[in-house]
Structure formats: C-alpha cells, structure tokens
Coordinates of C-alpha atoms and ligand atoms in Angstrom, one line a residue:
M25 CA 74.7 30.9 59.8
S26 CA 71.6 29.2 61.4
T27 CA 71.5 26.9 58.5
G28 CA 75.1 26.0 59.0
K29 CA 74.4 25.4 62.7
I30 CA 71.6 23.0 61.9
I31 CA 73.8 21.1 59.5
L32 CA 76.5 20.9 62.1
S33 CA 74.2 19.6 64.8
A34 CA 72.8 17.1 62.3
I35 CA 76.3 15.9 61.6
A36 CA 77.0 15.8 65.3
A37 CA 73.9 13.7 65.9
S38 CA 74.7 11.4 63.1
L39 CA 78.2 11.0 64.4
L40 CA 76.8 10.1 67.7
I41 CA 74.6 7.4 66.1
V42 CA 77.5 6.0 64.1
Q43 CA 79.5 5.8 67.3
S44 CA 76.8 4.0 69.3
V45 CA 76.3 1.5 66.4
N46 CA 80.0 1.0 65.9
A47 CA 80.9 0.9 69.6
V48 CA 83.7 -1.5 69.9
E49 CA 83.3 -4.4 72.5
P50 CA 86.0 -5.0 75.0
F51 CA 88.7 -7.2 73.4
E52 CA 87.1 -6.9 70.0
N53 CA 90.2 -5.2 68.7
I54 CA 92.2 -8.1 70.0
A55 CA 89.8 -10.5 68.2
H56 CA 90.2 -8.5 65.1
D57 CA 94.0 -8.7 65.2
M58 CA 93.8 -12.5 65.8
L59 CA 91.3 -12.8 62.9
K60 CA 93.8 -11.0 60.6
D61 CA 96.7 -13.2 61.7
S62 CA 94.6 -16.4 61.5
I63 CA 93.3 -15.7 58.0
A64 CA 97.0 -15.3 56.9
M65 CA 97.7 -18.8 58.1
R66 CA 97.0 -21.5 55.5
T67 CA 95.3 -24.0 57.8
V68 CA 94.6 -26.3 54.8
S69 CA 95.0 -30.0 54.9
G70 CA 98.0 -31.3 53.0
P71 CA 101.6 -30.1 52.5
G72 CA 102.3 -26.7 54.3
N73 CA 99.3 -27.1 56.6
E74 CA 99.7 -24.3 59.1
T75 CA 97.1 -25.6 61.6
P76 CA 99.8 -26.6 64.2
E77 CA 101.2 -23.0 63.9
F78 CA 97.7 -21.6 64.5
A79 CA 97.3 -23.8 67.6
A80 CA 100.6 -22.7 68.9
Y81 CA 99.7 -19.0 68.2
L82 CA 96.5 -19.4 70.3
A83 CA 98.2 -21.3 73.0
D84 CA 100.7 -18.4 73.4
K85 CA 97.7 -16.0 73.8
F86 CA 96.2 -18.2 76.5
K87 CA 99.5 -18.5 78.3
K88 CA 100.1 -14.7 78.2
A89 CA 96.6 -14.2 79.6
G90 CA 97.4 -16.3 82.6
F91 CA 96.0 -19.7 81.8
P92 CA 98.3 -22.3 83.4
D93 CA 100.3 -24.6 81.1
Q94 CA 98.6 -27.7 82.3
D95 CA 95.2 -26.3 81.2
I96 CA 96.4 -25.7 77.6
M97 CA 96.8 -28.8 75.6
I98 CA 97.9 -29.1 72.0
I99 CA 97.3 -32.5 70.4
P100 CA 99.3 -33.0 67.2
Y101 CA 97.8 -35.4 64.7
E102 CA 99.5 -36.1 61.4
D103 CA 99.8 -32.8 59.5
T104 CA 97.4 -31.0 61.8
A105 CA 96.7 -30.4 65.5
A106 CA 93.7 -30.0 67.9
M107 CA 93.7 -28.2 71.1
I108 CA 91.9 -28.3 74.5
V109 CA 91.9 -25.3 76.9
R110 CA 90.2 -25.5 80.3
Y111 CA 89.0 -22.5 82.1
R112 CA 88.8 -23.7 85.7
G113 CA 85.8 -22.8 87.7
D114 CA 85.1 -23.0 91.5
N115 CA 82.5 -25.6 91.0
S116 CA 80.0 -23.5 93.0
S117 CA 77.2 -24.5 90.6
D118 CA 77.8 -28.2 91.0
K119 CA 77.2 -28.7 87.3
K120 CA 79.4 -30.6 84.9
P121 CA 81.5 -28.5 82.6
F122 CA 80.4 -27.4 79.1
V123 CA 82.3 -27.4 75.9
L124 CA 82.7 -24.6 73.4
S125 CA 84.1 -26.0 70.2
S126 CA 85.1 -24.9 66.7
H127 CA 87.7 -25.9 64.1
L128 CA 91.1 -24.4 63.2
D129 CA 91.2 -25.7 59.6
V130 CA 89.7 -24.3 56.5
V131 CA 88.8 -25.6 53.0
E132 CA 91.5 -25.0 50.3
A133 CA 91.2 -21.7 48.4
L134 CA 93.1 -21.0 45.2
P135 CA 94.2 -17.4 45.0
E136 CA 94.0 -17.4 41.2
D137 CA 90.3 -18.2 41.4
W138 CA 89.4 -15.5 44.0
E139 CA 88.9 -11.8 43.4
K140 CA 90.9 -11.1 46.5
N141 CA 93.8 -12.9 48.3
P142 CA 92.0 -15.6 50.2
F143 CA 94.7 -15.6 52.9
E144 CA 94.5 -12.0 53.7
L145 CA 91.7 -10.4 55.8
I146 CA 90.2 -7.7 53.7
E147 CA 87.4 -5.3 54.8
Q148 CA 85.1 -3.7 52.3
N149 CA 81.7 -2.2 52.5
G150 CA 80.9 -3.7 55.9
M151 CA 82.1 -7.1 54.9
L152 CA 85.1 -9.2 56.0
Y153 CA 86.6 -11.3 53.3
G154 CA 89.0 -14.2 53.5
R155 CA 89.1 -18.0 53.7
G156 CA 87.7 -18.9 57.1
V157 CA 86.0 -15.6 58.0
L158 CA 82.7 -17.5 58.1
D159 CA 83.8 -21.1 58.4
T160 CA 84.9 -20.6 61.1
K161 CA 87.9 -18.5 62.2
L162 CA 85.8 -15.7 63.4
N163 CA 84.3 -18.1 65.9
V164 CA 87.7 -19.4 66.9
V165 CA 89.2 -16.0 67.6
T166 CA 86.1 -14.5 69.3
L167 CA 85.9 -17.6 71.6
T168 CA 89.6 -17.1 72.4
A169 CA 89.3 -13.4 72.9
T170 CA 86.3 -13.9 75.2
F171 CA 88.4 -16.3 77.3
L172 CA 91.1 -13.6 77.5
R173 CA 88.6 -10.9 78.4
L174 CA 87.0 -13.0 81.2
K175 CA 90.5 -13.8 82.6
S176 CA 91.5 -10.2 82.5
E177 CA 88.3 -9.3 84.4
G178 CA 89.1 -11.9 87.1
F179 CA 86.1 -14.0 86.2
I180 CA 85.9 -17.4 87.9
P181 CA 83.3 -19.5 86.3
S182 CA 80.9 -21.5 88.5
R183 CA 81.8 -24.7 86.5
D184 CA 84.7 -25.6 84.2
I185 CA 84.5 -24.3 80.6
I186 CA 86.4 -26.3 78.0
L187 CA 87.4 -24.9 74.7
V188 CA 88.0 -27.6 72.0
F189 CA 89.4 -26.7 68.6
S190 CA 89.7 -29.5 66.1
G191 CA 92.2 -29.6 63.3
D192 CA 90.6 -31.3 60.4
E193 CA 86.9 -30.8 60.5
E194 CA 86.8 -30.0 56.8
T195 CA 88.5 -33.3 55.7
A196 CA 88.9 -36.5 57.7
M197 CA 87.6 -35.3 61.1
A198 CA 90.2 -37.6 62.6
S199 CA 91.4 -35.1 65.2
T200 CA 87.8 -34.7 66.5
R201 CA 87.5 -38.4 66.7
L202 CA 90.8 -38.5 68.6
V203 CA 89.8 -35.8 71.0
T204 CA 86.3 -37.3 71.7
Q205 CA 87.6 -40.8 72.1
K206 CA 91.2 -40.8 73.4
Y207 CA 90.8 -37.6 75.4
R208 CA 87.2 -38.3 76.5
D209 CA 88.0 -37.6 80.1
Q210 CA 89.5 -34.2 79.2
I211 CA 86.3 -33.0 77.5
D212 CA 83.7 -34.6 79.8
A213 CA 80.8 -32.2 79.7
E214 CA 77.1 -31.7 80.1
F215 CA 76.8 -30.4 76.7
A216 CA 78.9 -29.0 73.8
I217 CA 78.3 -25.9 71.8
I218 CA 79.7 -26.3 68.3
A219 CA 80.5 -22.8 66.9
D220 CA 80.2 -24.1 63.3
G221 CA 76.6 -24.2 62.1
G222 CA 73.2 -22.8 63.1
G223 CA 73.2 -19.0 63.8
G224 CA 71.2 -16.0 62.7
N225 CA 69.2 -15.8 59.5
L226 CA 68.8 -12.5 57.7
D227 CA 66.3 -11.9 54.8
E228 CA 67.5 -10.3 51.6
N229 CA 66.9 -6.8 53.1
G230 CA 69.2 -7.7 55.9
K231 CA 66.5 -8.0 58.5
A232 CA 67.0 -10.8 61.1
F233 CA 64.0 -13.2 61.2
S234 CA 65.1 -16.3 62.9
Y235 CA 68.0 -18.1 64.7
S236 CA 68.9 -21.7 64.2
I237 CA 70.4 -24.3 66.6
D238 CA 71.5 -27.5 64.9
S239 CA 70.7 -30.2 67.4
A240 CA 71.0 -33.3 65.2
E241 CA 72.4 -34.3 61.9
K242 CA 71.4 -37.0 59.5
T243 CA 73.7 -40.0 59.1
Y244 CA 75.6 -40.1 55.8
A245 CA 75.9 -43.5 54.1
D246 CA 76.8 -44.8 50.7
Y247 CA 75.8 -48.3 49.6
E248 CA 77.2 -49.9 46.5
V249 CA 74.8 -52.4 44.9
T250 CA 76.2 -54.7 42.3
A251 CA 74.5 -57.2 39.9
R252 CA 76.8 -59.9 38.6
N253 CA 76.5 -62.3 35.7
P254 CA 78.8 -64.8 33.9
G255 CA 78.5 -62.6 30.8
G256 CA 79.4 -63.9 27.4
H257 CA 79.4 -62.9 23.7
S258 CA 76.9 -60.3 22.8
S259 CA 75.9 -62.3 19.7
L260 CA 74.6 -65.0 22.0
P261 CA 72.1 -63.0 24.1
R262 CA 70.2 -64.4 27.1
K263 CA 67.4 -63.2 29.3
D264 CA 69.6 -62.8 32.3
N265 CA 71.7 -59.7 32.2
A266 CA 73.5 -57.7 34.9
I267 CA 72.4 -54.4 33.5
Y268 CA 68.8 -55.5 33.3
D269 CA 68.9 -56.8 36.8
L270 CA 70.3 -53.5 38.1
A271 CA 67.9 -51.5 36.0
R272 CA 64.9 -53.3 37.6
A273 CA 66.4 -52.5 41.0
I274 CA 66.9 -48.8 40.1
V275 CA 63.2 -48.5 39.1
K276 CA 62.1 -50.0 42.4
L277 CA 64.3 -47.6 44.3
S278 CA 63.0 -44.6 42.3
E279 CA 59.4 -45.5 43.3
F280 CA 60.2 -46.0 47.0
E281 CA 59.7 -43.6 49.7
F282 CA 60.9 -44.2 53.3
P283 CA 58.4 -44.1 56.1
V284 CA 57.5 -40.7 57.6
M285 CA 59.4 -39.8 60.7
Q286 CA 59.1 -37.1 63.2
S287 CA 61.1 -36.3 66.4
P288 CA 60.7 -33.6 69.1
L289 CA 63.2 -31.6 67.1
T290 CA 61.5 -31.7 63.7
K291 CA 58.1 -31.2 65.3
A292 CA 59.3 -28.0 66.8
Y293 CA 61.2 -27.1 63.6
F294 CA 58.0 -27.3 61.5
E295 CA 55.8 -25.6 64.1
K296 CA 58.1 -22.6 64.2
T297 CA 59.0 -22.5 60.5
A298 CA 55.4 -22.6 59.5
K299 CA 55.0 -19.1 60.9
L300 CA 57.9 -17.8 58.9
E301 CA 57.2 -19.5 55.5
S302 CA 55.7 -17.1 53.0
N303 CA 54.4 -19.8 50.6
P304 CA 50.9 -20.6 52.0
E305 CA 50.9 -24.1 50.6
I306 CA 54.1 -25.0 52.4
S307 CA 53.2 -23.1 55.6
K308 CA 49.9 -25.0 55.9
A309 CA 51.6 -28.3 55.3
M310 CA 54.2 -27.6 57.9
A311 CA 51.6 -26.7 60.6
A312 CA 49.5 -29.7 59.7
F313 CA 52.5 -32.0 59.8
A314 CA 53.7 -30.7 63.1
K315 CA 50.2 -31.5 64.5
N316 CA 49.9 -34.9 62.9
K317 CA 52.8 -36.7 61.3
N318 CA 50.4 -39.0 59.5
D319 CA 48.7 -36.2 57.6
M320 CA 49.7 -37.6 54.3
D321 CA 48.5 -34.6 52.3
A322 CA 51.0 -32.5 54.3
V323 CA 53.7 -35.0 53.9
K324 CA 53.2 -35.1 50.1
V325 CA 53.6 -31.2 49.9
L326 CA 56.7 -31.2 52.1
R327 CA 58.3 -34.0 50.2
S328 CA 57.8 -32.2 47.0
Y329 CA 60.3 -29.5 48.2
P330 CA 63.9 -30.8 48.4
Q331 CA 64.8 -28.4 51.3
Y332 CA 62.1 -30.0 53.5
A333 CA 61.9 -33.6 52.2
G334 CA 64.8 -34.7 54.3
M335 CA 63.2 -33.4 57.5
T336 CA 60.4 -35.9 57.1
G337 CA 62.4 -39.1 57.1
T338 CA 65.3 -40.9 55.6
T339 CA 66.1 -40.2 51.9
C340 CA 68.2 -42.3 49.5
V341 CA 69.0 -41.6 45.9
A342 CA 71.0 -43.3 43.2
T343 CA 74.1 -41.2 42.5
L344 CA 76.6 -43.3 40.5
L345 CA 76.3 -45.9 37.8
K346 CA 78.8 -48.3 36.3
G347 CA 78.4 -51.3 34.2
G348 CA 79.7 -53.6 31.4
H349 CA 83.2 -53.9 30.0
A350 CA 82.9 -53.9 26.2
Q351 CA 80.3 -52.9 23.6
N352 CA 80.2 -56.5 22.2
A353 CA 80.1 -58.4 25.5
L354 CA 77.3 -59.4 27.8
P355 CA 77.9 -57.4 31.0
Q356 CA 79.6 -59.2 33.9
S357 CA 78.6 -56.6 36.3
A358 CA 76.6 -53.4 36.8
M359 CA 76.9 -51.3 39.9
M360 CA 75.1 -48.3 41.4
S361 CA 75.9 -46.1 44.4
I362 CA 73.0 -45.2 46.6
N363 CA 73.6 -42.2 48.8
C364 CA 71.5 -42.0 52.0
R365 CA 70.8 -39.4 54.5
I366 CA 69.4 -41.4 57.4
F367 CA 67.0 -40.0 60.0
P368 CA 68.7 -40.0 63.4
G369 CA 68.1 -43.1 65.4
V370 CA 67.3 -45.4 62.4
G371 CA 70.7 -46.8 61.8
S372 CA 72.6 -47.6 58.6
D373 CA 72.1 -51.4 59.0
A374 CA 68.3 -51.0 59.3
T375 CA 68.4 -48.7 56.3
M376 CA 70.3 -51.2 54.2
A377 CA 67.9 -54.0 55.3
Q378 CA 65.0 -51.9 54.2
L379 CA 66.6 -51.1 50.8
K380 CA 67.3 -54.8 50.3
K381 CA 63.7 -55.6 50.8
V382 CA 62.6 -52.9 48.4
L383 CA 65.0 -53.8 45.6
D384 CA 63.9 -57.4 46.1
N385 CA 66.7 -59.4 44.4
D386 CA 68.8 -61.7 46.6
N387 CA 71.4 -62.0 43.9
L388 CA 72.4 -58.3 44.2
E389 CA 75.6 -57.8 46.2
W390 CA 75.6 -55.1 48.9
H391 CA 78.6 -53.2 50.2
L392 CA 78.9 -50.2 52.5
A393 CA 81.3 -47.8 50.7
A394 CA 82.9 -46.4 53.9
P395 CA 82.4 -46.9 57.7
V396 CA 79.4 -44.9 58.9
D397 CA 79.4 -42.7 62.0
E398 CA 76.0 -42.2 63.4
S399 CA 74.6 -40.1 66.2
D400 CA 71.2 -39.7 67.8
E401 CA 69.4 -36.4 68.1
S402 CA 70.4 -34.3 71.1
P403 CA 67.5 -33.5 73.4
L404 CA 66.2 -29.9 73.3
N405 CA 68.1 -28.9 76.4
E406 CA 66.2 -26.2 78.3
E407 CA 69.3 -24.6 79.8
V408 CA 70.9 -24.2 76.4
F409 CA 67.8 -23.0 74.5
S410 CA 66.6 -20.5 77.1
A411 CA 70.0 -18.9 77.5
V412 CA 70.5 -18.6 73.7
E413 CA 67.0 -17.1 73.5
R414 CA 67.7 -14.4 76.0
V415 CA 71.1 -13.5 74.5
V416 CA 69.8 -13.5 70.9
H417 CA 66.8 -11.5 71.9
D418 CA 69.1 -8.8 73.3
E419 CA 70.3 -8.4 69.7
F420 CA 67.1 -9.0 67.9
P421 CA 64.0 -9.0 70.2
G422 CA 61.4 -11.6 69.5
I423 CA 62.9 -13.6 66.7
P424 CA 62.1 -17.4 66.9
I425 CA 64.8 -19.7 68.1
I426 CA 64.5 -22.8 65.9
P427 CA 66.0 -26.2 66.5
T428 CA 67.2 -27.7 63.2
M429 CA 68.6 -30.9 61.8
A430 CA 71.7 -30.5 59.6
M431 CA 71.8 -32.6 56.5
G432 CA 75.7 -32.8 56.6
A433 CA 78.1 -33.8 59.3
S434 CA 80.0 -31.6 61.8
D435 CA 82.2 -32.1 64.8
G436 CA 79.0 -32.2 66.8
M437 CA 78.4 -35.7 65.7
Y438 CA 81.5 -37.0 67.5
F439 CA 80.5 -35.3 70.8
R440 CA 77.1 -37.0 70.5
I441 CA 78.7 -40.3 69.8
A442 CA 80.8 -39.7 73.0
G443 CA 77.6 -39.2 74.9
I444 CA 77.8 -35.4 75.1
P445 CA 74.7 -33.7 73.6
S446 CA 75.8 -31.0 71.1
Y447 CA 74.3 -27.9 69.6
A448 CA 75.7 -26.0 66.7
L449 CA 75.3 -22.2 66.9
T450 CA 77.3 -19.1 66.0
A451 CA 77.0 -15.4 66.3
D452 CA 77.0 -15.1 62.5
F453 CA 73.9 -13.3 61.2
I454 CA 74.0 -13.6 57.4
K455 CA 71.7 -13.8 54.5
P456 CA 71.7 -16.9 52.3
S457 CA 73.1 -14.9 49.3
D458 CA 76.2 -14.0 51.3
V459 CA 77.0 -17.5 52.3
F460 CA 80.1 -18.6 50.4
A461 CA 81.6 -21.0 53.0
H462 CA 83.9 -23.5 51.2
G463 CA 83.4 -21.4 48.0
L464 CA 84.9 -18.3 46.4
N465 CA 85.2 -14.9 48.0
E466 CA 84.1 -16.2 51.5
R467 CA 82.7 -13.3 53.5
N468 CA 81.0 -12.4 56.8
P469 CA 79.4 -9.1 57.8
S470 CA 81.8 -7.1 59.9
A471 CA 79.1 -6.5 62.5
N472 CA 79.3 -10.2 63.4
L473 CA 82.7 -9.7 65.0
G474 CA 81.4 -7.4 67.8
R475 CA 78.2 -9.4 68.0
A476 CA 80.2 -12.6 68.6
M477 CA 82.1 -10.9 71.4
R478 CA 78.8 -10.0 73.1
L479 CA 77.2 -13.3 72.4
W480 CA 79.9 -15.6 73.8
Y481 CA 80.5 -13.3 76.8
K482 CA 76.8 -13.3 77.7
L483 CA 76.4 -17.1 77.0
I484 CA 79.3 -17.9 79.2
N485 CA 77.8 -15.7 81.9
E486 CA 74.4 -17.5 81.5
W487 CA 76.0 -21.0 81.8
A488 CA 78.8 -20.3 84.2
G489 CA 78.2 -16.9 85.8
Ligands
ZN529 ZN1 83.1 -25.4 59.4

C-alpha cells in the first residue's frame, strides 16, 4: 500500500511538472490551428500559388478580431500577394512605429521526396513537420495570433505597430521591393524586425547557448569576365589565346585576398563568439581580431575557416567556366563567373574596380550578371538589443545575444535600402542538425510555438507597452 502511495504521488508530481512545462500560452491553440491551416496551403511560387488565399485567410482573422478594414491591406502582385496590417497606438510614446515582418511563401516541396506530406502539419516526438514550419509560417501565425491576443485584451500600443508579410521572399522578392518602395509611407518605421533569420542556437544536447540577431547582410553580386580573340584554325597556333588570357586572370584571382574589414557588428560578433568557440586556436584568433583588426596572424586563422572568412571582408570566388567552341579551333572566347559576397558599405562598383585591377588585363570584358541590391549594416540599436536580451533571458538566463551578419539575402535588405534599420530574429531555438529549411522534412521543435507566443507578446510590450 505505502509503496503504491509513493508511486502515485510520484506520478502526481511528474504530472504537475509536465503540466507546467507544457502550459499552453493564451492564443497558442489559435496559433496552432492557423499553423495547421497555413501548412496545408501551397504558398509556392508558380501555378497554383496559394499565397493570396493565405493572405485573405489572415485578413479575415484580423477583421474578426476587430481590426478596422482600412488597417488591413492586401497587395496583390502577379501570382502572389503581400499584406500590411497596422495596429494603431495612442502615440503616447512619441516614437515612430516599428515593423514586424515575415513572409507568406515557402520553397517548393515535392511530396514524393519527403517522408511525410510536406503540406500537412505533422507532430511527432516533440517536433512539428511540414513545409514552412521553420521558414517561416510559425512566425507568421504567432505574430498574427499575438496581434489577436493583444486586441482581445484591449491593449492599445504606445506607438503604431505594423505587420508586413511579403509574398515572394523565397524567389524574386518583388513584393518586398514593392512594399518598401511604393508603399513606403505605409511602413515608415524606426526599425523593422524580420522574423526570418537569427534566433536561438541549441547545441547537439539541446542546450541553448546563444541567440543571434542578423543586423546586416553581405551584398550578393555575380560578375562575368570574358576574354575574346579572333580565333582561327587550331593547326595555325598563335601566342594569343582567349583560354590562356582567362587562365592567367583566374590564377591572379585565386591568389588575391580582399582587404581586412571590421565593423561595430563584426567586432561585437567576434568578441562574443570567442567566448563560445571550443577550438582554442579559433577562439584566440577571434578575441585577437576583435581587439585589433590588423592582427594578421588572427586574420590568417579566421580566413582558413570558411564559416568565418566572410566575416573578415569581401570574398569572391570563380564559380563557372565556359570557353571555346570546337576541339579543332582557336577559342574565340572564354568566360568565368565570379561570385562575390561584398562586405556592407563597400559597394559592387568598387568591388568590380578592385577585381579589374587584380586581374590586370584591359582586354577582358566585364559584365554584371544581374542588378545588385545593396544595403548598409544596421546600427546596433540599443532599444532593440536590450529588449531582446531581457525577453530571451526570461527563457534562457545569461545566454549571449550576438549580432550577426548574414551571408545571404532576406527581406531585411529592402527595409535597409528604404532607410529602415532591420534586425532578423525569431523565437525558434533549434540545433544545426535539425535545420532543414528549404530542404526535405523541414521541422521545428514544438516548444517553439508557445515560446514564440511569449516572445512576441513580451517584445511588443517592451517596445509599445
Ligand atoms: Zn525565410
């Protein structure tokens, strides 16, 4: 009997613990239902794109929650749609509004390649599965549900809060460009939070060890460099040859390193990451580089690791090669593609000028493969960073909040170009081995749903309470 009693009370105790860990946040169930509905919508660019339906679905939720029609704007664009929702404040804080942004679209997913149906929300062993659970429908629905919750509580923000959902972040980003250019007055804000990047980092044991805020991104540019030659019959060889000219240029490119650069962001990044890095060689180099960007021993170490090389300056690499037109002809042309990730503030023109100097052949033709969008680094905004730190520390006390520079592009770039500093962060705490965004069997720990409801609620209260 007594043994039984002990077991019973042990069960009761463990039930209590389970209950407190799994406590459902207000409106979390609503967010969960919306996540389920949204995963079932194929918001993929191309025929059958259901992004406009998703926007209409969300607009309906806002309307039913009491947001006035004029504050809910759907902006159709080709096969997709963006939306802007304004939560009007009483302006008691005298501050400009802030933007919370994410994207409605997802990357294509082929059901035959997946283990599970990508367009169905499936929960298994503490994980949510489905296309977009990580990138980034969980953010869209938790931001929406937080607006609904605040409205139901009668909350009146001290400044306007503007939700911006873009419709083609994963492809052309044209809807973001449209919103940030043509609807610039509708999104005028002090800063924009991009819920699509940054976030919490778990180690392989599931322990949170840091939190990232993407505050800049490198500029992406492709240059096509072509050597031309009159060519001729291969039985009549000459010293001048398009392939040889290009080959000499390639060797020069391979030997070139761009100047070392450091910004307030990368300095802070290396200072903080040095303390987390377990490899003593890298950790020492990070700390030394943060102190002195001209410490070339430190630079050499950092540049020998691909994941850190790009944080020390611009990087360019040859990625494609084409040349000649027949086995028995002197080549009339030879072309390489150079892909660059340009340090914020440098500019794609200056980068091309530098490369021309390095390759040192006036006869090479240069061509920018596609127009380049470039944005400067956003300043490390104290209001943003200190609020995020307080809110994240409620979840995981003491973990460092690290400003980071993304190597790829996000909607944040277009807000920066429009003069609105932007910061990418999410409530997603995940380990690298679980990140399958854009890939197969995309997943996100279930705990991030409730966490997102807490995080957005608290952040909005920090910035507009
Ligand atoms: Zn995304």
